[in-house]
Short mmCIF file of C-alpha atoms in Angstrom, two decimals:
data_model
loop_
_atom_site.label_atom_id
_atom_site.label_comp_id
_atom_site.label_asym_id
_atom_site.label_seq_id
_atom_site.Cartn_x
_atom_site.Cartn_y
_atom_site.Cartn_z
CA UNK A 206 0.00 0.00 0.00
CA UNK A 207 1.50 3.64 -1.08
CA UNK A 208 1.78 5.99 1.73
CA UNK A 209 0.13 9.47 1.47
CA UNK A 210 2.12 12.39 0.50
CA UNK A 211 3.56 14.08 3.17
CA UNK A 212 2.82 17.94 2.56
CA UNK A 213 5.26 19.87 5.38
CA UNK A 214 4.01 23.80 5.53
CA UNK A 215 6.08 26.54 7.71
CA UNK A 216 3.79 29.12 9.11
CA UNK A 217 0.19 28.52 10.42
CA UNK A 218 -1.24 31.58 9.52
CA UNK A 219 -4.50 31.95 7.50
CA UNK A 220 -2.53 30.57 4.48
CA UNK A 221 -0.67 27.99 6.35
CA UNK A 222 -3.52 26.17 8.82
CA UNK A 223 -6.30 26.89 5.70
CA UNK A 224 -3.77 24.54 3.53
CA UNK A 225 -3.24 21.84 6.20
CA UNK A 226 -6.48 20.88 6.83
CA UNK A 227 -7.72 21.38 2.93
CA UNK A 228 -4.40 18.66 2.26
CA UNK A 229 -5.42 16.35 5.29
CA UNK A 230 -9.09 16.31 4.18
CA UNK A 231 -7.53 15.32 0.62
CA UNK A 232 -5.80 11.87 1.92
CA UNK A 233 -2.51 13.55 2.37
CA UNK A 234 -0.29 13.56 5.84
CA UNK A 235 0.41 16.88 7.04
CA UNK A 236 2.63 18.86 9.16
CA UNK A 237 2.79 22.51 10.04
CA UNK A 238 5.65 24.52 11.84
CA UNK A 239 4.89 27.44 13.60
CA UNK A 240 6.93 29.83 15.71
CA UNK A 241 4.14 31.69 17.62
CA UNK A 242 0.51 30.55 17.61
CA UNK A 243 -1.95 29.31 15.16
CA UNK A 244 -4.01 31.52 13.53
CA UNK A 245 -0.82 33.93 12.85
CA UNK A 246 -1.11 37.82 12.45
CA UNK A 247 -4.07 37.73 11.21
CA UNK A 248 -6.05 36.01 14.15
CA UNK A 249 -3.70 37.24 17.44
CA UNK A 250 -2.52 40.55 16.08
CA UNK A 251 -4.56 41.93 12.99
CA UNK A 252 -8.19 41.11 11.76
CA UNK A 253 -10.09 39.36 14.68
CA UNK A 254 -8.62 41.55 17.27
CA UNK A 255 -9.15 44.93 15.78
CA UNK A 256 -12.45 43.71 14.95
CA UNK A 257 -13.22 42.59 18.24
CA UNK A 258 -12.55 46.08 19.32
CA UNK A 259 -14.32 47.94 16.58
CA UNK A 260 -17.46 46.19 17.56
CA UNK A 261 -17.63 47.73 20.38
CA UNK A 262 -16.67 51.75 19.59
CA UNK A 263 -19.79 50.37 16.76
CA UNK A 264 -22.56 50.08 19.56
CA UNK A 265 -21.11 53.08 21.19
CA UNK A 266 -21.91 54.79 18.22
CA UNK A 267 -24.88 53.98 18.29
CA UNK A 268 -25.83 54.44 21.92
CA UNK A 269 -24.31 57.97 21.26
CA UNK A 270 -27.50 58.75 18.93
CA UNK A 271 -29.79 56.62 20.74
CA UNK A 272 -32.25 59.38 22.49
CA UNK A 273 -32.96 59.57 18.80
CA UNK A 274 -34.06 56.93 18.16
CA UNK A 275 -36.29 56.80 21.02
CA UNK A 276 -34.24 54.89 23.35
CA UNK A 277 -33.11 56.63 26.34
CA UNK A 278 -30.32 55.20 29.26
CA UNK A 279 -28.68 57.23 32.00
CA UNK A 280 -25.23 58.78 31.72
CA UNK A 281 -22.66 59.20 28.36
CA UNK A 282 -21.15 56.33 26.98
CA UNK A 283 -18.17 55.65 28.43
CA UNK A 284 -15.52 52.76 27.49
CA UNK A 285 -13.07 50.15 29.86
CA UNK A 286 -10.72 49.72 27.49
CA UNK A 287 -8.84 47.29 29.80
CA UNK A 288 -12.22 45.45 29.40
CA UNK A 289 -12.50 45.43 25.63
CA UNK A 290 -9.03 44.18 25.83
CA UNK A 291 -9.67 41.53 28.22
CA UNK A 292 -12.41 40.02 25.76
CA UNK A 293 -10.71 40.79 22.56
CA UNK A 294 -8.08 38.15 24.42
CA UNK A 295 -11.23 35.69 25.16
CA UNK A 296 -12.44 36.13 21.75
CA UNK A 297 -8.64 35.14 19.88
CA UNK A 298 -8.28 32.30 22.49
CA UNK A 299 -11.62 30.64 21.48
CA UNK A 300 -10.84 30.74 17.89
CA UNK A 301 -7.27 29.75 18.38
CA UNK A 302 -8.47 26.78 20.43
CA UNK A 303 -10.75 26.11 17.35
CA UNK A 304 -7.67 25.94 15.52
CA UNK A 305 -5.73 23.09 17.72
CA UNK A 306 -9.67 21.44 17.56
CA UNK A 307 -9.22 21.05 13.86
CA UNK A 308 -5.79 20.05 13.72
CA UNK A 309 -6.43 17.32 15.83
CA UNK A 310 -9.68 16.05 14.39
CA UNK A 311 -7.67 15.83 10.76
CA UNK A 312 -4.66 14.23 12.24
CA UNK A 313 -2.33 17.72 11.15
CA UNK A 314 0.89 17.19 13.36
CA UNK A 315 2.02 20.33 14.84
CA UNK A 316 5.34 21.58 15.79
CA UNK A 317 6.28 24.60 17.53
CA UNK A 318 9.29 26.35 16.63
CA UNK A 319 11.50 28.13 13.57
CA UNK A 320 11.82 26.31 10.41
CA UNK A 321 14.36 26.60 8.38
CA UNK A 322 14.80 24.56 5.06
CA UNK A 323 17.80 22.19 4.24
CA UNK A 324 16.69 21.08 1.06
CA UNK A 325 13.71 20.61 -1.98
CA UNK A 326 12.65 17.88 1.09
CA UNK A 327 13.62 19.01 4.49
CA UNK A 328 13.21 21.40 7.11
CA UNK A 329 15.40 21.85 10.61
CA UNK A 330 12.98 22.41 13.12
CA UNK A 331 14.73 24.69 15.99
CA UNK A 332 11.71 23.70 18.34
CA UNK A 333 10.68 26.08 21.19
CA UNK A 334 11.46 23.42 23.71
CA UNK A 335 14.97 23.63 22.80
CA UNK A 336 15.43 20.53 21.02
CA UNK A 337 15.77 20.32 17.26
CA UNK A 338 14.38 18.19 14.67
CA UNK A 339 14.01 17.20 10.99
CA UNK A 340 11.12 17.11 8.77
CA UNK A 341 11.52 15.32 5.18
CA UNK A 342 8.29 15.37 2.80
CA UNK A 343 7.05 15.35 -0.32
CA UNK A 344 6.20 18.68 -0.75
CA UNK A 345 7.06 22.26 0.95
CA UNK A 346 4.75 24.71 1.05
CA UNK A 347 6.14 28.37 2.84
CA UNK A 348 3.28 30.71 4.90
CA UNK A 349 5.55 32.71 6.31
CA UNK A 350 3.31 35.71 5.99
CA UNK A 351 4.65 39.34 6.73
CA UNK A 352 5.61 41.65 9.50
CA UNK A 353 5.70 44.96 10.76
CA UNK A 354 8.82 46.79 9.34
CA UNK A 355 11.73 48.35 11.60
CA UNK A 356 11.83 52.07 10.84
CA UNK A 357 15.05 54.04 11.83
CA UNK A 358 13.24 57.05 11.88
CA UNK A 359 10.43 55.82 13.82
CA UNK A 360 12.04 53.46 16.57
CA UNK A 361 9.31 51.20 17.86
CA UNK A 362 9.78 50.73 21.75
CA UNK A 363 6.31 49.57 22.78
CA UNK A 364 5.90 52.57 24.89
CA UNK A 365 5.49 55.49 23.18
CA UNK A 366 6.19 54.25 19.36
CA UNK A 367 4.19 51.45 18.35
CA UNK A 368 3.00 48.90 16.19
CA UNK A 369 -0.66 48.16 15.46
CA UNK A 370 0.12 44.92 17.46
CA UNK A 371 0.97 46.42 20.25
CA UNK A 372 -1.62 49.62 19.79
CA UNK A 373 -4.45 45.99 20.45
CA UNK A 374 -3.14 45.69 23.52
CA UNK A 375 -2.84 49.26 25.28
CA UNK A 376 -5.09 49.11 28.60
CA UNK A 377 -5.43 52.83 29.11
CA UNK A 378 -6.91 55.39 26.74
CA UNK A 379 -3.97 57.43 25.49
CA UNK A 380 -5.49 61.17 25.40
CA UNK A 381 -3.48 61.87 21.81
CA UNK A 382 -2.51 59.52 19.38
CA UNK A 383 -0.57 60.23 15.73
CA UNK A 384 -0.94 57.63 13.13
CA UNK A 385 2.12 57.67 10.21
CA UNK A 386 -0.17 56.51 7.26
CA UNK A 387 -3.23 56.59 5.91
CA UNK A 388 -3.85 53.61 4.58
CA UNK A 389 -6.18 50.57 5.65
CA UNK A 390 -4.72 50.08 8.91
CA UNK A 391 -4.44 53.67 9.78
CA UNK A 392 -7.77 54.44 9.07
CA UNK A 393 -9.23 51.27 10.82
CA UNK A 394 -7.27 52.44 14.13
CA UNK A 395 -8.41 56.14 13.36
CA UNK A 396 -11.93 54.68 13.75
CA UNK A 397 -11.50 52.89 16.55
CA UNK A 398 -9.56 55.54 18.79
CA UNK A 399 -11.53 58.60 18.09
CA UNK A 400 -14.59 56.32 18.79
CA UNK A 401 -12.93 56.02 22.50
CA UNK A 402 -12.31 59.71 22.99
CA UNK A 403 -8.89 60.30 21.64
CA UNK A 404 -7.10 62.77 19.92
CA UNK A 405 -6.14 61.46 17.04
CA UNK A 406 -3.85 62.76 13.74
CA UNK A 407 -3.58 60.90 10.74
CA UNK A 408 -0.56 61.88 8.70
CA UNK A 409 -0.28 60.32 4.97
CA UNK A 410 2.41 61.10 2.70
CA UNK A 411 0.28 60.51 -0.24
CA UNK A 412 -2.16 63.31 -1.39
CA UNK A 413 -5.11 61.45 -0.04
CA UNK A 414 -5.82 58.80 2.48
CA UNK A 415 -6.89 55.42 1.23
CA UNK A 416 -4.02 56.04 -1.66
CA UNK A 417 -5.54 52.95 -3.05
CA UNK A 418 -9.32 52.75 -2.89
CA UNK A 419 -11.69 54.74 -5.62
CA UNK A 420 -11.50 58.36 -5.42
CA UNK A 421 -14.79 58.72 -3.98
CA UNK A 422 -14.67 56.15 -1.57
CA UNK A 423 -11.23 57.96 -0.33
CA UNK A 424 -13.07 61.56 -0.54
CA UNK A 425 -16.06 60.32 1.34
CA UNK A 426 -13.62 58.61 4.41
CA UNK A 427 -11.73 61.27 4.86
CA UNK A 428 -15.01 63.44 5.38
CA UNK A 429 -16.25 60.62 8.00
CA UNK A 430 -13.03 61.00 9.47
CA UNK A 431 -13.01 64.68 10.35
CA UNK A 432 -16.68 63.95 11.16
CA UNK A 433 -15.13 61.95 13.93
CA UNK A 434 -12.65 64.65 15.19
CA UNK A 435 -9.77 63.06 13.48
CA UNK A 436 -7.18 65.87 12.09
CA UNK A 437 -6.08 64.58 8.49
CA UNK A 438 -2.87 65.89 7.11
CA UNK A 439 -1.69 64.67 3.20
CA UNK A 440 0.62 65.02 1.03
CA UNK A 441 3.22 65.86 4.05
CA UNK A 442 5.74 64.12 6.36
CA UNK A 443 7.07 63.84 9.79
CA UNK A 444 10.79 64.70 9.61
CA UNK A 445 11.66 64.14 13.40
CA UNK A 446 10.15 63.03 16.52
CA UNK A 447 11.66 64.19 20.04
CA UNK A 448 10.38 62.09 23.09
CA UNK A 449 9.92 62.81 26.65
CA UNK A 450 9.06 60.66 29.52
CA UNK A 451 5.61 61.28 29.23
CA UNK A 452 4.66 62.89 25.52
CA UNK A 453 6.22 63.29 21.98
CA UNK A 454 6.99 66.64 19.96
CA UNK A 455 6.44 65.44 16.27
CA UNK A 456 8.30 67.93 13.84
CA UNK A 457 6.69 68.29 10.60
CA UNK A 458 7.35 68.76 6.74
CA UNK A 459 6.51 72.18 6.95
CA UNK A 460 7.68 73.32 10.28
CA UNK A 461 5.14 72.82 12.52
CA UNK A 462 5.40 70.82 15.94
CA UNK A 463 2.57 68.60 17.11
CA UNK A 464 2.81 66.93 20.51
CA UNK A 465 1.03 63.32 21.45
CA UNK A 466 1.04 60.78 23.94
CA UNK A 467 1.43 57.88 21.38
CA UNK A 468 2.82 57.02 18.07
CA UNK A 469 1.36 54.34 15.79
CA UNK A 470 3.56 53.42 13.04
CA UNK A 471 1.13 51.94 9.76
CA UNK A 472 3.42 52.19 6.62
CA UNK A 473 3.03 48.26 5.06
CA UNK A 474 4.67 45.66 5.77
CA UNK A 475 8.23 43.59 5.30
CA UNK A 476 7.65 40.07 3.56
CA UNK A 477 9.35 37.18 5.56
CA UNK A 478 11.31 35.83 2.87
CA UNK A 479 14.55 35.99 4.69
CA UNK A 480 16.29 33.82 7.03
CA UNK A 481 14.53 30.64 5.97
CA UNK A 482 17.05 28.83 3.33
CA UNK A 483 15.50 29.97 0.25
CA UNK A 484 18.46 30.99 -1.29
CA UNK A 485 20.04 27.77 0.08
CA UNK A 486 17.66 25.75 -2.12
CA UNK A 487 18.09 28.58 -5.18
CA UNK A 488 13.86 29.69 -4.37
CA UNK A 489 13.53 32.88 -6.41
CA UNK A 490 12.50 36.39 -4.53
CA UNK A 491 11.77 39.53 -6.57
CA UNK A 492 12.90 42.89 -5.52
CA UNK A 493 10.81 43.72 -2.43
CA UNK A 494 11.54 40.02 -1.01
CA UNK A 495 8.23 38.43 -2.72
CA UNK A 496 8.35 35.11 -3.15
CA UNK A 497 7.94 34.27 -7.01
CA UNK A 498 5.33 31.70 -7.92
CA UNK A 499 3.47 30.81 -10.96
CA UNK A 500 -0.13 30.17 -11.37
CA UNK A 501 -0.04 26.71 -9.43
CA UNK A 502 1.83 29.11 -6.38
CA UNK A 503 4.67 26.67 -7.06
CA UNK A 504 8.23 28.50 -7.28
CA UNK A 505 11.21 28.33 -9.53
CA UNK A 506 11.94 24.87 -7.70
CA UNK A 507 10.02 21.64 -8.10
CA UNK A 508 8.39 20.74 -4.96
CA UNK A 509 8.41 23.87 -3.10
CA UNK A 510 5.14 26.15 -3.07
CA UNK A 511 4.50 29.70 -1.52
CA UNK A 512 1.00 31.02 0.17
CA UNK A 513 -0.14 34.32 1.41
CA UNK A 514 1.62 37.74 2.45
CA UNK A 515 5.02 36.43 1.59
CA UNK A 516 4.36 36.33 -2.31
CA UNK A 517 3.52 39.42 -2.22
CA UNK A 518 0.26 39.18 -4.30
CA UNK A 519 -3.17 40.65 -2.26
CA UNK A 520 -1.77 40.77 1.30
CA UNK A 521 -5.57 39.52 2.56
CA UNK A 522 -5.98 36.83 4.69
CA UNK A 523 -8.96 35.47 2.76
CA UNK A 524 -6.38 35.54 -0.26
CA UNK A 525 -3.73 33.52 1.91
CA UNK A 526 -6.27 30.95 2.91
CA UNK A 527 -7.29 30.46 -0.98
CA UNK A 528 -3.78 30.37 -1.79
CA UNK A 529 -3.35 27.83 0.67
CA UNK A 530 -5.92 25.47 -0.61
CA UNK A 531 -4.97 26.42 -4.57
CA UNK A 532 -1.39 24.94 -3.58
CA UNK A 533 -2.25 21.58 -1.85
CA UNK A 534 -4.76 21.24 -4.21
CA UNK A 535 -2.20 21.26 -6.93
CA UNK A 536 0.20 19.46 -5.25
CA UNK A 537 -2.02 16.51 -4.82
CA UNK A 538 -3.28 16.30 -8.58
CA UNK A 539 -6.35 18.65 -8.39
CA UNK A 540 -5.50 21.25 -10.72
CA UNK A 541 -6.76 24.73 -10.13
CA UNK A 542 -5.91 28.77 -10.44
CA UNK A 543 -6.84 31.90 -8.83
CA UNK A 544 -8.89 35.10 -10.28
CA UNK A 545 -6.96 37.50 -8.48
CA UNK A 546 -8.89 40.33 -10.71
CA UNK A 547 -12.33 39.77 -8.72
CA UNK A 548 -11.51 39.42 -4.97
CA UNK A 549 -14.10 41.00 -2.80
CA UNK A 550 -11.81 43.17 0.51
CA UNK A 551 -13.52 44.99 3.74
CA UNK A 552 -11.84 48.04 4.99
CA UNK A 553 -13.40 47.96 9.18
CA UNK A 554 -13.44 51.61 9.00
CA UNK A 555 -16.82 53.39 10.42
CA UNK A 556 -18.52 53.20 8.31
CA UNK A 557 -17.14 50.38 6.66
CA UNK A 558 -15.99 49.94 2.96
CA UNK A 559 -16.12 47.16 0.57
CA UNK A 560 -15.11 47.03 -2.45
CA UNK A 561 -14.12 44.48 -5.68
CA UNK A 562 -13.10 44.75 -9.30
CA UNK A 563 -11.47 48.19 -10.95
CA UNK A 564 -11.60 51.56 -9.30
CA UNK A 565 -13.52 54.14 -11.61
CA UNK A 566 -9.77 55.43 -12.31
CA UNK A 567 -8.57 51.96 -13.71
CA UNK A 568 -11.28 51.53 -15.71
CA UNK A 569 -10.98 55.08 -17.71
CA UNK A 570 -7.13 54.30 -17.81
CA UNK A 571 -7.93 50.59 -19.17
CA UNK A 572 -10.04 52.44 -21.81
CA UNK A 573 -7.45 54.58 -22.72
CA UNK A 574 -5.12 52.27 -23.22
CA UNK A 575 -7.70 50.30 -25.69
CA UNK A 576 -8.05 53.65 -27.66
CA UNK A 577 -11.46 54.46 -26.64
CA UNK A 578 -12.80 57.61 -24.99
CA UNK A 579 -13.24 57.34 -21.35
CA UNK A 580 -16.40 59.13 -21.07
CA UNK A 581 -17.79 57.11 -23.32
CA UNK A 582 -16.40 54.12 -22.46
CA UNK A 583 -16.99 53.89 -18.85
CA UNK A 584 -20.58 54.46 -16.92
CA UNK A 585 -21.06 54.77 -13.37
CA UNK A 586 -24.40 53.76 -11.17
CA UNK A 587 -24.83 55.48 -7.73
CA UNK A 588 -27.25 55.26 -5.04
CA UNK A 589 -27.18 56.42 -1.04
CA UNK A 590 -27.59 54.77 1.87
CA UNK A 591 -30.22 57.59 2.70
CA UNK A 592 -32.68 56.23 0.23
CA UNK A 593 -33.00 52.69 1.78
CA UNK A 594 -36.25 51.70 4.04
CA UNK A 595 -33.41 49.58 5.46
CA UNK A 596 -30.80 52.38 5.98
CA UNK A 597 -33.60 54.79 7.63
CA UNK A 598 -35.34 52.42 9.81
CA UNK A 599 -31.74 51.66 11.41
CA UNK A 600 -30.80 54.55 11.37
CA UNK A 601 -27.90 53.73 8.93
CA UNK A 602 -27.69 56.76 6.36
CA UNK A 603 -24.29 57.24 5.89
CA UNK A 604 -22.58 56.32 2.67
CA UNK A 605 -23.13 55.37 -0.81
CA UNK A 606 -22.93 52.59 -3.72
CA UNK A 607 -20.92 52.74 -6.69
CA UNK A 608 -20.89 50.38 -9.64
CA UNK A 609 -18.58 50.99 -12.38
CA UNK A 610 -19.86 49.26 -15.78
CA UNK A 611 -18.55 48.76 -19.67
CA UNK A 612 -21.21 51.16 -21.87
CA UNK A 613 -20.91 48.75 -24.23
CA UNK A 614 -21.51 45.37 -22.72
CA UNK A 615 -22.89 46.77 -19.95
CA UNK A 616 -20.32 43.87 -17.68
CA UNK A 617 -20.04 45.19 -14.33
CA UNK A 618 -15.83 46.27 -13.99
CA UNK A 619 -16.31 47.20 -10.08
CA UNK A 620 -18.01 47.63 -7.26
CA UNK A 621 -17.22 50.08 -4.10
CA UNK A 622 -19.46 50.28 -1.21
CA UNK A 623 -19.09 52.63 1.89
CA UNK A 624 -21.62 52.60 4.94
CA UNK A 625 -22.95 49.79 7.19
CA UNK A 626 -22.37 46.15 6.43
CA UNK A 627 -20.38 47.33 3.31
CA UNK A 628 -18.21 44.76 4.09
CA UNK A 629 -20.71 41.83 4.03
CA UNK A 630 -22.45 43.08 1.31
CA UNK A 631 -19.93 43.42 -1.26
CA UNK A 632 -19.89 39.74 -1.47
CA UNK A 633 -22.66 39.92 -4.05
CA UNK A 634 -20.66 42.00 -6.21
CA UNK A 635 -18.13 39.56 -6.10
CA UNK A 636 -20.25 36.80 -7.51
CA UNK A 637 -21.16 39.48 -10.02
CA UNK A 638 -17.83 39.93 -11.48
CA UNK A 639 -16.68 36.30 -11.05
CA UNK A 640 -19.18 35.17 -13.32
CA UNK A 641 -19.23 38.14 -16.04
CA UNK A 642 -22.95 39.33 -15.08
CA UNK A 643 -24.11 43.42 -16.22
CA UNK A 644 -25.58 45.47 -14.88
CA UNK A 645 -29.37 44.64 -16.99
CA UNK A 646 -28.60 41.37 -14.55
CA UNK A 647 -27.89 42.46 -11.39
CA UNK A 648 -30.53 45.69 -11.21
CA UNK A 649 -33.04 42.38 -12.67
CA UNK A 650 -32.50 40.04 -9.75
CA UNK A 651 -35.14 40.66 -7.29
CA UNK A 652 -34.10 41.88 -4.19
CA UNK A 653 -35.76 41.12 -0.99
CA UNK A 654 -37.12 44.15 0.67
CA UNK A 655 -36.47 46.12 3.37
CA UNK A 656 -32.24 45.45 3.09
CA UNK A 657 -29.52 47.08 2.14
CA UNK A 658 -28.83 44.87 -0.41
CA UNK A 659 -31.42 47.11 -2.40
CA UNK A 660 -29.01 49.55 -2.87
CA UNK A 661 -26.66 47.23 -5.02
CA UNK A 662 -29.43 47.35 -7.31
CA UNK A 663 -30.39 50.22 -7.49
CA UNK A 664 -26.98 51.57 -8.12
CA UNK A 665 -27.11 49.01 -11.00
CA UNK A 666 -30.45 50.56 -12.29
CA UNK A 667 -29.00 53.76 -11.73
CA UNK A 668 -25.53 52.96 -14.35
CA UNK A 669 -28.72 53.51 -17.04
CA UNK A 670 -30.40 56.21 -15.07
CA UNK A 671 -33.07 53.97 -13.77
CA UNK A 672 -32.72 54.00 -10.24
CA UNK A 673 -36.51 53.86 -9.02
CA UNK A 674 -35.79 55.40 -5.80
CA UNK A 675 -33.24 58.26 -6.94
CA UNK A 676 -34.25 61.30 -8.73
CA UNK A 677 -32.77 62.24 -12.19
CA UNK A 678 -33.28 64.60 -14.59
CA UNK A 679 -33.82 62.09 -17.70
CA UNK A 680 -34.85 58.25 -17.30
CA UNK A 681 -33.28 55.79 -19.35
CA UNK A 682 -35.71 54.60 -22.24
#
């Protein structure tokens, strides 16, 4: 009787423990190092965590505009961060635990400690017990995700300077808090820390925040943002920071001096490429340390496969996790590729944005490029939150939907979504693109009514000026 491939995978991240069970439910034998716990950045230090917090500065939110509504409590809101913190913790634990639940049930082996590979077949194990061991299989397949990068200029110390990592576990309300960039993170932690009564500067080198996200959907945050006392400066830098025992002087770009409590350092992320015998094996990185992998998310050398932040593709942990299950997949004769052009991503912002396919910018530059007049290439649907049943009976009014379409095929080229739920709802979008549907087919699907789902179709009608809930000068015939 043939023995089932042995698939050995270093990091257990949301690439790495995604790909171990999808290869032990497939007949093969798996093991998985991993250094810290299961679950990786994504589950201890990143998305459940901040989450977990969010949540909460959410319902204060709302219990802020609750008299409103009609529902009336004694006192302000008021928040115990030490509290949040303490079931953030529970919350990580349980799903950790979940994790180890899993592993078990599928027979993964699991070893704690720092791989290193020796060969196309082997990795050294330095285990965190002190001993060392070998692994030979089959197959190789590196999650060894990304981390937070080491700044000269900004020298983290836990303290004062910190990482979003460490910014989860702060017990005490800092009364001021700058943020160096602008981007997903920074504006997630913006959220969350004005929400709890601080202070908080955002300062983004680009010349907006969300350098990355549609125009509008940037515009629009950075509105919400001052909205929610946060001071936004773009298009500027911080050229020095002097600390004190108890505060910081930051010295700007142009001259000025702002003091805070705390630091939060949110400019990307290194890949962790290095250290890990890839160029002992002759694994090809590109020029930012990305791990180079072809459709199959095998590398330059047979046998060995790379997952997740470390490839530097879509650093998203749903990405990672479908990475993880595209590799086994192909490594145990089930062929299969990723659409990397239609993957649905949630910005936890409040409100929150989701968005999927081309920004209204790529899609007049992609038109360009084809010869074709943008204006005339390109048509846009909108619809707000504010004219939802949905949206108004919750009280949910902020924000918008935006689908970008083809004016001659009428295919649906993205989606962007910012207000409440955006997140979840984008998912339909997704399905949209993955299967080529237009616009004609999404505003035709009946919707179920009172949601906020409505407004994904309506912002579909509204790409022909059809929108039956939005007002317009001339409707589509």
């Amino acid at each position: 009787m043939t023995s089932p491939t042995h698939i050995a995978i270093l990091g257990a991240g949301p690439g790495g423990y995604v790909a171990a069970i999808r290869a032990a439910q497939l007949g093969a034998r798996v093991t998985v190092i991993e250094r810290e716990k299961l679950g990786g950045v994504c589950l201890n230090w990143g998305c459940i965590p901040s989450k977990a917090l969010l949540s909460v500065v959410e319902l204060g939110d709302k219990l802020k505009k609750a008299e409103e509504l009609g529902l009336l409590f004694q006192g302000p809101v008021a928040y115990d961060l030490a509290r949040m913190v303490s079931r953030k913790d529970k919350v990580v634990a349980t799903l950790v635990k979940g994790i180890t639940t899993l592993f078990k049930g599928w027979g993964i082996d699991h070893i704690s400690g720092q791989g290193t590979i020796k060969n196309t077949q082997t990795i050294v194990v330095a285990k965190s017990d002190g001993s060392s061991c070998e692994i030979q299989a089959d197959a190789l397949v590196v999650a060894t995700g990304s981390s937070w990068p080491n700044l000269p200029q900004f020298p983290i110390d836990g303290r004062q300077i910190l990482t979003s990592q460490q910014m989860l576990d702060l017990t005490q309300i800092p009364a001021s808090l700058m943020i160096i960039g602008g981007g997903v993170e920074g504006c997630e932690f913006a959220s969350l820390y004005s929400g709890l009564g601080t202070q908080v500067t955002m300062v983004e080198l680009m010349p907006r925040v969300l350098p990355l996200e549609d125009e509008e959907i940037s515009s629009t945050m950075t509105r919400e943002l001052k909205k929610r006392g946060v001071t936004v400066l773009t298009g500027t830098t911080v050229e020095k920071v002097e600390q004190s025992p108890e505060s910081m002087v930051v010295q700007m770009k142009d001259g000025s001096a702002i003091t805070v409590e705390k630091l939060l350092v949110s400019v990307g992320r290194g890949l962790n490429s290095r250290g890990i015998g890839l160029e002992q094996v002759g694994v090809t990185t590109g020029r930012r340390g990305e791990i180079l992998v072809d459709a199959r998310l095998e590398t330059n050398v047979s046998g060995i496969y790379a997952i997740g932040d470390v490839t530097g593709k879509a650093m998203l942990a749903h990405v990672a996790s479908t990475q993880g299950q595209v590799a086994v997949e192909n490594i145990l004769g089930h062929p299969r590729t990723i659409q990397y052009d239609v993957i649905p991503a949630g910005i936890f912002t409040l409100p929150e944005i989701g968005r999927v396919g081309l920004t209204e910018q790529q899609a007049r530059d992609q038109a360009q490029a084809r010869g074709q007049e943008p204006d005339q290439a390109v048509k846009i649907g909108r619809f707000r939150y504010a004219g939802l049943g949905k949206a108004q009976a919750t009280g949910d009014i902020t924000g918008f939907f935006k689908v970008i379409a083809d004016s001659g095929t009428g295919k649906i080229l993205g989606v962007h979504i910012l207000g409440a739920h955006a997140a979840d709802l984008i998912h339909e979008a997704a399905l949209a693109l993955q299967v080529g549907a237009t616009v004609d087919q999404v505003a035709g699907m009946i919707h179920a009514h009172p949601t906020l789902a409505e407004g994904v179709m309506e912002a579909a009608e509204d790409v022909d000026g059809a929108a039956i809930h939005q007002l317009r000068k001339q409707v589509a015939r």
